[in-house]
mmCIF file of C-alpha atoms in Angstrom:
data_model
loop_
_atom_site.group_PDB
_atom_site.id
_atom_site.type_symbol
_atom_site.label_atom_id
_atom_site.label_comp_id
_atom_site.label_asym_id
_atom_site.label_seq_id
_atom_site.Cartn_x
_atom_site.Cartn_y
_atom_site.Cartn_z
ATOM 1 C CA UNK A 16 122.845 146.138 -176.464
ATOM 2 C CA UNK A 17 121.727 142.496 -176.127
ATOM 3 C CA UNK A 18 119.588 143.123 -173.210
ATOM 4 C CA UNK A 19 116.018 141.719 -174.687
ATOM 5 C CA UNK A 20 114.058 143.789 -171.891
ATOM 6 C CA UNK A 21 115.233 147.072 -173.857
ATOM 7 C CA UNK A 22 112.304 148.741 -175.563
ATOM 8 C CA UNK A 23 114.103 151.535 -176.815
ATOM 9 C CA UNK A 24 117.697 152.462 -178.480
ATOM 10 C CA UNK A 25 119.677 155.346 -178.729
ATOM 11 C CA UNK A 26 121.387 156.603 -182.100
ATOM 12 C CA UNK A 27 122.389 160.000 -183.631
ATOM 13 C CA UNK A 28 119.673 162.318 -185.203
ATOM 14 C CA UNK A 29 121.820 163.221 -188.168
ATOM 15 C CA UNK A 30 125.044 163.159 -190.090
ATOM 16 C CA UNK A 31 127.861 165.219 -188.614
ATOM 17 C CA UNK A 32 131.383 165.903 -189.240
ATOM 18 C CA UNK A 33 134.529 167.087 -186.562
ATOM 19 C CA UNK A 34 138.192 167.734 -186.922
ATOM 20 C CA UNK A 35 141.230 166.909 -185.000
ATOM 21 C CA UNK A 36 144.886 167.674 -186.004
ATOM 22 C CA UNK A 37 148.049 166.091 -184.182
ATOM 23 C CA UNK A 38 151.399 166.723 -185.382
ATOM 24 C CA UNK A 39 150.710 167.730 -188.988
ATOM 25 C CA UNK A 40 148.296 164.796 -189.502
ATOM 26 C CA UNK A 41 144.455 165.749 -189.841
ATOM 27 C CA UNK A 42 141.922 163.622 -188.677
ATOM 28 C CA UNK A 43 138.349 164.174 -190.513
ATOM 29 C CA UNK A 44 135.789 162.291 -188.584
ATOM 30 C CA UNK A 45 132.072 161.425 -190.115
ATOM 31 C CA UNK A 46 129.478 160.104 -188.105
ATOM 32 C CA UNK A 47 126.470 158.651 -190.018
ATOM 33 C CA UNK A 48 123.009 157.233 -188.827
ATOM 34 C CA UNK A 49 122.692 153.441 -191.045
ATOM 35 C CA UNK A 50 120.227 150.262 -190.488
ATOM 36 C CA UNK A 51 122.159 147.903 -193.341
ATOM 37 C CA UNK A 52 125.821 146.839 -194.243
ATOM 38 C CA UNK A 53 124.531 148.166 -197.752
ATOM 39 C CA UNK A 54 124.038 151.699 -196.248
ATOM 40 C CA UNK A 55 127.640 151.584 -194.867
ATOM 41 C CA UNK A 56 129.017 150.587 -198.121
ATOM 42 C CA UNK A 57 127.535 153.487 -199.693
ATOM 43 C CA UNK A 58 128.819 156.106 -196.841
ATOM 44 C CA UNK A 59 132.146 154.596 -197.218
ATOM 45 C CA UNK A 60 132.376 154.958 -200.964
ATOM 46 C CA UNK A 61 131.026 158.505 -200.561
ATOM 47 C CA UNK A 62 133.445 159.549 -198.087
ATOM 48 C CA UNK A 63 136.123 158.078 -200.157
ATOM 49 C CA UNK A 64 135.131 160.280 -203.128
ATOM 50 C CA UNK A 65 135.062 163.306 -200.731
ATOM 51 C CA UNK A 66 138.756 162.870 -199.943
ATOM 52 C CA UNK A 67 140.612 160.820 -202.926
ATOM 53 C CA UNK A 68 143.968 161.970 -201.677
ATOM 54 C CA UNK A 69 143.631 160.820 -197.978
ATOM 55 C CA UNK A 70 146.177 158.128 -196.767
ATOM 56 C CA UNK A 71 143.629 156.080 -194.309
ATOM 57 C CA UNK A 72 139.764 155.498 -194.198
ATOM 58 C CA UNK A 73 139.366 153.966 -190.876
ATOM 59 C CA UNK A 74 135.976 153.140 -189.630
ATOM 60 C CA UNK A 75 133.602 151.094 -187.068
ATOM 61 C CA UNK A 76 129.931 150.528 -186.838
ATOM 62 C CA UNK A 77 127.424 148.989 -184.817
ATOM 63 C CA UNK A 78 123.811 147.917 -186.236
ATOM 64 C CA UNK A 79 120.840 146.706 -184.625
ATOM 65 C CA UNK A 80 120.415 145.738 -180.978
ATOM 66 C CA UNK A 81 122.613 142.621 -180.980
ATOM 67 C CA UNK A 82 126.166 142.792 -179.851
ATOM 68 C CA UNK A 83 127.422 140.629 -182.305
ATOM 69 C CA UNK A 84 126.488 143.006 -185.205
ATOM 70 C CA UNK A 85 129.484 145.282 -185.592
ATOM 71 C CA UNK A 86 132.621 145.883 -187.604
ATOM 72 C CA UNK A 87 135.758 147.552 -187.317
ATOM 73 C CA UNK A 88 138.689 148.521 -189.601
ATOM 74 C CA UNK A 89 142.343 149.914 -189.396
ATOM 75 C CA UNK A 90 142.567 150.267 -192.955
ATOM 76 C CA UNK A 91 146.333 149.823 -193.011
ATOM 77 C CA UNK A 92 146.939 151.800 -189.715
ATOM 78 C CA UNK A 93 148.881 149.507 -186.827
ATOM 79 C CA UNK A 94 146.378 146.697 -185.809
ATOM 80 C CA UNK A 95 143.979 148.062 -183.066
ATOM 81 C CA UNK A 96 145.028 151.552 -183.125
ATOM 82 C CA UNK A 97 142.003 152.924 -185.148
ATOM 83 C CA UNK A 98 138.794 150.414 -185.520
ATOM 84 C CA UNK A 99 138.617 149.573 -182.151
ATOM 85 C CA UNK A 100 139.047 152.996 -180.351
ATOM 86 C CA UNK A 101 136.450 154.314 -182.610
ATOM 87 C CA UNK A 102 133.648 151.493 -181.785
ATOM 88 C CA UNK A 103 134.830 151.930 -178.052
ATOM 89 C CA UNK A 104 133.494 155.454 -178.589
ATOM 90 C CA UNK A 105 130.402 154.518 -180.219
ATOM 91 C CA UNK A 106 129.755 152.008 -177.408
ATOM 92 C CA UNK A 107 130.684 154.114 -174.455
ATOM 93 C CA UNK A 108 127.525 156.327 -175.545
ATOM 94 C CA UNK A 109 125.409 153.564 -175.739
ATOM 95 C CA UNK A 110 124.741 154.431 -179.330
ATOM 96 C CA UNK A 111 123.583 151.775 -182.287
ATOM 97 C CA UNK A 112 122.818 152.116 -186.311
ATOM 98 C CA UNK A 113 126.073 154.275 -186.077
ATOM 99 C CA UNK A 114 128.912 154.421 -188.311
ATOM 100 C CA UNK A 115 131.812 156.551 -187.677
ATOM 101 C CA UNK A 116 134.673 156.958 -190.583
ATOM 102 C CA UNK A 117 137.694 158.824 -189.850
ATOM 103 C CA UNK A 118 139.694 160.177 -192.668
ATOM 104 C CA UNK A 119 143.408 160.945 -192.030
ATOM 105 C CA UNK A 120 145.512 163.062 -194.283
ATOM 106 C CA UNK A 121 149.009 162.056 -192.828
ATOM 107 C CA UNK A 122 151.483 164.821 -191.888
ATOM 108 C CA UNK A 123 154.806 163.369 -192.359
ATOM 109 C CA UNK A 124 155.253 162.530 -188.650
ATOM 110 C CA UNK A 125 154.602 159.025 -186.976
ATOM 111 C CA UNK A 126 152.561 159.473 -184.028
ATOM 112 C CA UNK A 127 152.992 156.129 -182.588
ATOM 113 C CA UNK A 128 150.770 153.705 -181.176
ATOM 114 C CA UNK A 129 149.504 155.765 -178.195
ATOM 115 C CA UNK A 130 149.310 158.833 -180.610
ATOM 116 C CA UNK A 131 147.349 156.879 -183.121
ATOM 117 C CA UNK A 132 144.648 155.378 -180.598
ATOM 118 C CA UNK A 133 144.420 159.122 -178.915
ATOM 119 C CA UNK A 134 143.712 160.812 -182.607
ATOM 120 C CA UNK A 135 140.769 158.133 -183.492
ATOM 121 C CA UNK A 136 139.341 158.193 -180.148
ATOM 122 C CA UNK A 137 139.446 162.221 -179.889
ATOM 123 C CA UNK A 138 138.060 162.641 -183.678
ATOM 124 C CA UNK A 139 135.116 159.886 -183.049
ATOM 125 C CA UNK A 140 134.105 161.751 -179.523
ATOM 126 C CA UNK A 141 134.265 164.873 -181.039
ATOM 127 C CA UNK A 142 131.908 164.031 -184.031
ATOM 128 C CA UNK A 143 129.358 162.370 -181.908
ATOM 129 C CA UNK A 144 129.342 165.516 -179.758
ATOM 130 C CA UNK A 145 128.198 167.617 -182.641
ATOM 131 C CA UNK A 146 125.163 165.526 -183.447
ATOM 132 C CA UNK A 147 121.920 164.891 -181.090
ATOM 133 C CA UNK A 148 121.401 161.708 -179.949
ATOM 134 C CA UNK A 149 117.642 160.242 -180.160
ATOM 135 C CA UNK A 150 115.519 157.746 -178.581
ATOM 136 C CA UNK A 151 113.749 155.275 -180.884
ATOM 137 C CA UNK A 152 111.557 152.138 -180.288
ATOM 138 C CA UNK A 153 113.020 148.663 -180.706
ATOM 139 C CA UNK A 154 110.802 147.136 -183.494
ATOM 140 C CA UNK A 155 109.741 143.561 -183.614
ATOM 141 C CA UNK A 156 108.471 142.292 -187.141
ATOM 142 C CA UNK A 157 105.690 140.224 -187.669
ATOM 143 C CA UNK A 158 103.692 138.478 -190.462
ATOM 144 C CA UNK A 159 100.229 139.293 -190.171
ATOM 145 C CA UNK A 160 97.634 137.555 -192.599
ATOM 146 C CA UNK A 161 93.602 138.238 -192.305
ATOM 147 C CA UNK A 162 90.679 137.977 -194.077
ATOM 148 C CA UNK A 163 90.009 141.194 -196.303
ATOM 149 C CA UNK A 164 86.839 141.658 -194.688
ATOM 150 C CA UNK A 165 88.792 142.742 -191.552
ATOM 151 C CA UNK A 166 91.112 145.244 -193.235
ATOM 152 C CA UNK A 167 89.358 148.183 -191.349
ATOM 153 C CA UNK A 168 89.553 146.712 -187.974
ATOM 154 C CA UNK A 169 93.368 145.687 -188.742
ATOM 155 C CA UNK A 170 94.493 148.931 -189.776
ATOM 156 C CA UNK A 171 92.818 150.840 -186.900
ATOM 157 C CA UNK A 172 94.774 148.593 -184.485
ATOM 158 C CA UNK A 173 98.050 149.171 -186.712
ATOM 159 C CA UNK A 174 97.466 152.934 -186.304
ATOM 160 C CA UNK A 175 96.697 152.737 -182.646
ATOM 161 C CA UNK A 176 99.924 151.125 -181.886
ATOM 162 C CA UNK A 177 101.868 152.998 -184.183
ATOM 163 C CA UNK A 178 103.020 150.059 -186.295
ATOM 164 C CA UNK A 179 104.802 150.345 -189.570
ATOM 165 C CA UNK A 180 103.845 148.280 -192.788
ATOM 166 C CA UNK A 181 106.760 147.381 -194.457
ATOM 167 C CA UNK A 182 104.932 145.351 -197.216
ATOM 168 C CA UNK A 183 101.591 144.478 -198.202
ATOM 169 C CA UNK A 184 99.732 142.213 -200.381
ATOM 170 C CA UNK A 185 96.213 142.928 -200.671
ATOM 171 C CA UNK A 186 93.945 140.032 -201.856
ATOM 172 C CA UNK A 187 91.021 138.220 -200.737
ATOM 173 C CA UNK A 188 93.098 136.917 -198.144
ATOM 174 C CA UNK A 189 95.777 139.554 -197.227
ATOM 175 C CA UNK A 190 99.599 139.342 -196.270
ATOM 176 C CA UNK A 191 101.219 142.028 -194.380
ATOM 177 C CA UNK A 192 104.885 142.337 -193.169
ATOM 178 C CA UNK A 193 104.629 144.880 -190.314
ATOM 179 C CA UNK A 194 107.040 146.448 -187.302
ATOM 180 C CA UNK A 195 105.349 146.852 -184.274
ATOM 181 C CA UNK A 196 107.167 149.018 -181.436
ATOM 182 C CA UNK A 197 108.495 146.694 -178.412
ATOM 183 C CA UNK A 198 106.636 148.984 -175.836
ATOM 184 C CA UNK A 199 103.288 148.536 -177.767
ATOM 185 C CA UNK A 200 103.695 144.857 -178.637
ATOM 186 C CA UNK A 201 101.632 143.668 -175.651
ATOM 187 C CA UNK A 202 98.618 145.932 -176.190
ATOM 188 C CA UNK A 203 98.933 145.104 -180.150
ATOM 189 C CA UNK A 204 98.884 141.322 -179.511
ATOM 190 C CA UNK A 205 95.891 141.532 -177.324
ATOM 191 C CA UNK A 206 94.041 143.660 -179.524
ATOM 192 C CA UNK A 207 94.740 141.277 -182.811
ATOM 193 C CA UNK A 208 94.122 138.340 -181.094
ATOM 194 C CA UNK A 209 90.121 139.589 -180.561
ATOM 195 C CA UNK A 210 89.994 139.323 -184.222
ATOM 196 C CA UNK A 211 88.378 136.708 -186.265
ATOM 197 C CA UNK A 212 90.590 134.795 -189.306
ATOM 198 C CA UNK A 213 93.968 136.469 -188.362
ATOM 199 C CA UNK A 214 97.198 134.844 -188.265
ATOM 200 C CA UNK A 215 100.185 136.033 -186.705
ATOM 201 C CA UNK A 216 103.499 134.876 -186.763
ATOM 202 C CA UNK A 217 107.062 136.639 -185.581
ATOM 203 C CA UNK A 218 109.744 136.941 -188.306
#
């Protein structure tokens, strides 16, 4: 995940749900595509609203391409029995920008540590099998400032390099926040450097 040479990452195309049962306990796994901690909080709240009588809401997520941007929770289950197995499944598929929440309804029989690990691992694996994986470009964010007279040329370059405009301030001197696909970055930098009165810095 932390490999700076990577130009693309894998994530899931859409949300999905899968179910696993063991000795009366029911495990309902939800997979969501997310890009921020705020989105994670929203999805967790939504899932809890769907299952007000569930006993546990265990989860793991990984966001971005840095290996340290993740979180796991056992949500009251024995330490290491839920969150980490869920994250291990996400990582085994080389996915990021993914949240998996496993909702448990307790069936009255204790499953023990091996049983819990298996249940959370299996339900996570099942839910990620039900949604297609997609490849997306890694984006590099820049602040771009340029004279208004250069607007048409700048816009042509942004379009050609498939760069997204995240924010824009258009005055006599324009200020854009843009996201450039990493695999188009060299070409973008070369083309933009040929323009007059253009200032660029990475964010």
